[in-house]
Amino acid sequence: MGRVYQIRITYKLGKLPQSYVLDTSIGELAGGRKIPHLYSQNEQKLCLFYPRHGEWNETMWLSVSIVPWVSTWLFYFEEWLVSDDWKGGGIHPG
């Protein structure tokens, strides 16, 4: 029931996966508000997990971890657009 988003997920062995919103300017949708749970507002780089807590590791399939987490992030983002309250929990990156 939300928008359609094009996402890029990159992963290099030994590094953490990175996820970005490509085709939709979530910044424009946010109307100038700072979007929670982004590592980069300009790159639209999503914050899906807290690396120091070991929530993701290289034994996990991207298709059963990162892909659903992106979908969940987008759900909470859509809800945040309306409520201005991030209900997805987690630790906001600095």
mmCIF file of C-alpha atoms in Angstrom:
data_model
loop_
_atom_site.group_PDB
_atom_site.id
_atom_site.type_symbol
_atom_site.label_atom_id
_atom_site.label_comp_id
_atom_site.label_asym_id
_atom_site.label_seq_id
_atom_site.Cartn_x
_atom_site.Cartn_y
_atom_site.Cartn_z
ATOM 1 C CA MET A 1 0.000 0.000 0.000
ATOM 2 C CA GLY A 2 3.063 2.241 0.004
ATOM 3 C CA ARG A 3 5.251 3.539 -2.783
ATOM 4 C CA VAL A 4 7.454 1.389 -4.986
ATOM 5 C CA TYR A 5 11.152 1.869 -4.226
ATOM 6 C CA GLN A 6 14.237 0.793 -6.127
ATOM 7 C CA ILE A 7 16.972 -0.329 -3.737
ATOM 8 C CA ARG A 8 20.658 -1.114 -4.236
ATOM 9 C CA ILE A 9 22.313 -3.563 -1.872
ATOM 10 C CA THR A 10 26.071 -3.929 -2.094
ATOM 11 C CA TYR A 11 28.160 -6.475 -0.277
ATOM 12 C CA LYS A 12 31.861 -7.248 -0.298
ATOM 13 C CA LEU A 13 33.130 -10.304 1.550
ATOM 14 C CA GLY A 14 34.500 -9.287 4.942
ATOM 15 C CA LYS A 15 32.550 -6.006 4.948
ATOM 16 C CA LEU A 16 29.048 -5.050 6.002
ATOM 17 C CA PRO A 17 26.246 -4.905 3.423
ATOM 18 C CA GLN A 18 25.161 -1.428 2.384
ATOM 19 C CA SER A 19 21.608 -0.535 1.298
ATOM 20 C CA TYR A 20 20.487 2.571 -0.587
ATOM 21 C CA VAL A 21 17.219 3.970 -1.950
ATOM 22 C CA LEU A 22 17.911 4.763 -5.614
ATOM 23 C CA ASP A 23 14.976 6.102 -7.561
ATOM 24 C CA THR A 24 12.862 7.938 -5.032
ATOM 25 C CA SER A 25 14.144 10.958 -3.161
ATOM 26 C CA ILE A 26 13.151 10.053 0.356
ATOM 27 C CA GLY A 27 14.557 13.440 1.349
ATOM 28 C CA GLU A 28 11.943 15.165 -0.794
ATOM 29 C CA LEU A 29 9.236 12.931 0.642
ATOM 30 C CA ALA A 30 10.441 13.919 4.122
ATOM 31 C CA GLY A 31 9.881 17.584 3.288
ATOM 32 C CA GLY A 32 13.246 18.724 4.604
ATOM 33 C CA ARG A 33 13.057 16.813 7.893
ATOM 34 C CA LYS A 34 16.105 14.801 8.930
ATOM 35 C CA ILE A 35 15.244 11.158 8.276
ATOM 36 C CA PRO A 36 15.912 8.786 11.179
ATOM 37 C CA HIS A 37 17.940 5.618 10.716
ATOM 38 C CA LEU A 38 20.068 6.750 7.790
ATOM 39 C CA TYR A 39 23.849 6.567 7.776
ATOM 40 C CA SER A 40 23.848 9.249 5.075
ATOM 41 C CA GLN A 41 21.028 11.653 4.286
ATOM 42 C CA ASN A 42 22.576 12.573 0.908
ATOM 43 C CA GLU A 43 23.305 9.012 -0.214
ATOM 44 C CA GLN A 44 20.034 7.721 1.285
ATOM 45 C CA LYS A 45 22.063 4.947 2.935
ATOM 46 C CA LEU A 46 19.783 2.925 5.203
ATOM 47 C CA CYS A 47 20.588 1.971 8.780
ATOM 48 C CA LEU A 48 19.173 -1.543 9.116
ATOM 49 C CA PHE A 49 21.127 -2.997 12.036
ATOM 50 C CA TYR A 50 23.628 -2.019 14.711
ATOM 51 C CA PRO A 51 26.973 -3.617 13.759
ATOM 52 C CA ARG A 52 28.402 -3.565 17.302
ATOM 53 C CA HIS A 53 25.536 -5.742 18.538
ATOM 54 C CA GLY A 54 26.252 -8.500 16.008
ATOM 55 C CA GLU A 55 22.764 -8.346 14.504
ATOM 56 C CA TRP A 56 24.203 -9.294 11.102
ATOM 57 C CA ASN A 57 27.164 -11.511 10.198
ATOM 58 C CA GLU A 58 28.618 -12.956 6.995
ATOM 59 C CA THR A 59 26.938 -16.347 7.526
ATOM 60 C CA MET A 60 23.515 -14.760 7.033
ATOM 61 C CA TRP A 61 21.871 -14.752 3.606
ATOM 62 C CA LEU A 62 21.123 -11.262 2.313
ATOM 63 C CA SER A 63 17.783 -12.564 1.011
ATOM 64 C CA VAL A 64 16.597 -13.543 4.503
ATOM 65 C CA SER A 65 18.168 -10.703 6.470
ATOM 66 C CA ILE A 66 18.940 -7.499 4.563
ATOM 67 C CA VAL A 67 16.125 -7.687 1.984
ATOM 68 C CA PRO A 68 13.343 -8.108 4.569
ATOM 69 C CA TRP A 69 15.017 -5.505 6.801
ATOM 70 C CA VAL A 70 14.938 -3.011 3.909
ATOM 71 C CA SER A 71 11.242 -3.726 3.455
ATOM 72 C CA THR A 72 10.631 -3.208 7.166
ATOM 73 C CA TRP A 73 12.668 0.018 7.137
ATOM 74 C CA LEU A 74 10.552 1.328 4.259
ATOM 75 C CA PHE A 75 7.357 0.418 6.129
ATOM 76 C CA TYR A 76 8.483 2.436 9.158
ATOM 77 C CA PHE A 77 9.672 5.254 6.913
ATOM 78 C CA GLU A 78 6.226 5.509 5.289
ATOM 79 C CA GLU A 79 4.621 5.532 8.728
ATOM 80 C CA TRP A 80 7.120 8.164 9.947
ATOM 81 C CA LEU A 81 6.195 10.434 7.014
ATOM 82 C CA VAL A 82 2.677 10.660 8.457
ATOM 83 C CA SER A 83 3.331 10.566 12.211
ATOM 84 C CA ASP A 84 6.805 12.173 12.492
ATOM 85 C CA ASP A 85 7.546 9.450 15.061
ATOM 86 C CA TRP A 86 9.961 6.616 14.176
ATOM 87 C CA LYS A 87 8.275 3.491 15.506
ATOM 88 C CA GLY A 88 10.859 1.027 14.189
ATOM 89 C CA GLY A 89 12.994 1.104 17.321
ATOM 90 C CA GLY A 90 16.748 0.697 17.180
ATOM 91 C CA ILE A 91 19.641 3.019 17.792
ATOM 92 C CA HIS A 92 19.852 6.105 15.590
ATOM 93 C CA PRO A 93 23.303 6.498 14.011
ATOM 94 C CA GLY A 94 25.166 9.715 14.695
#
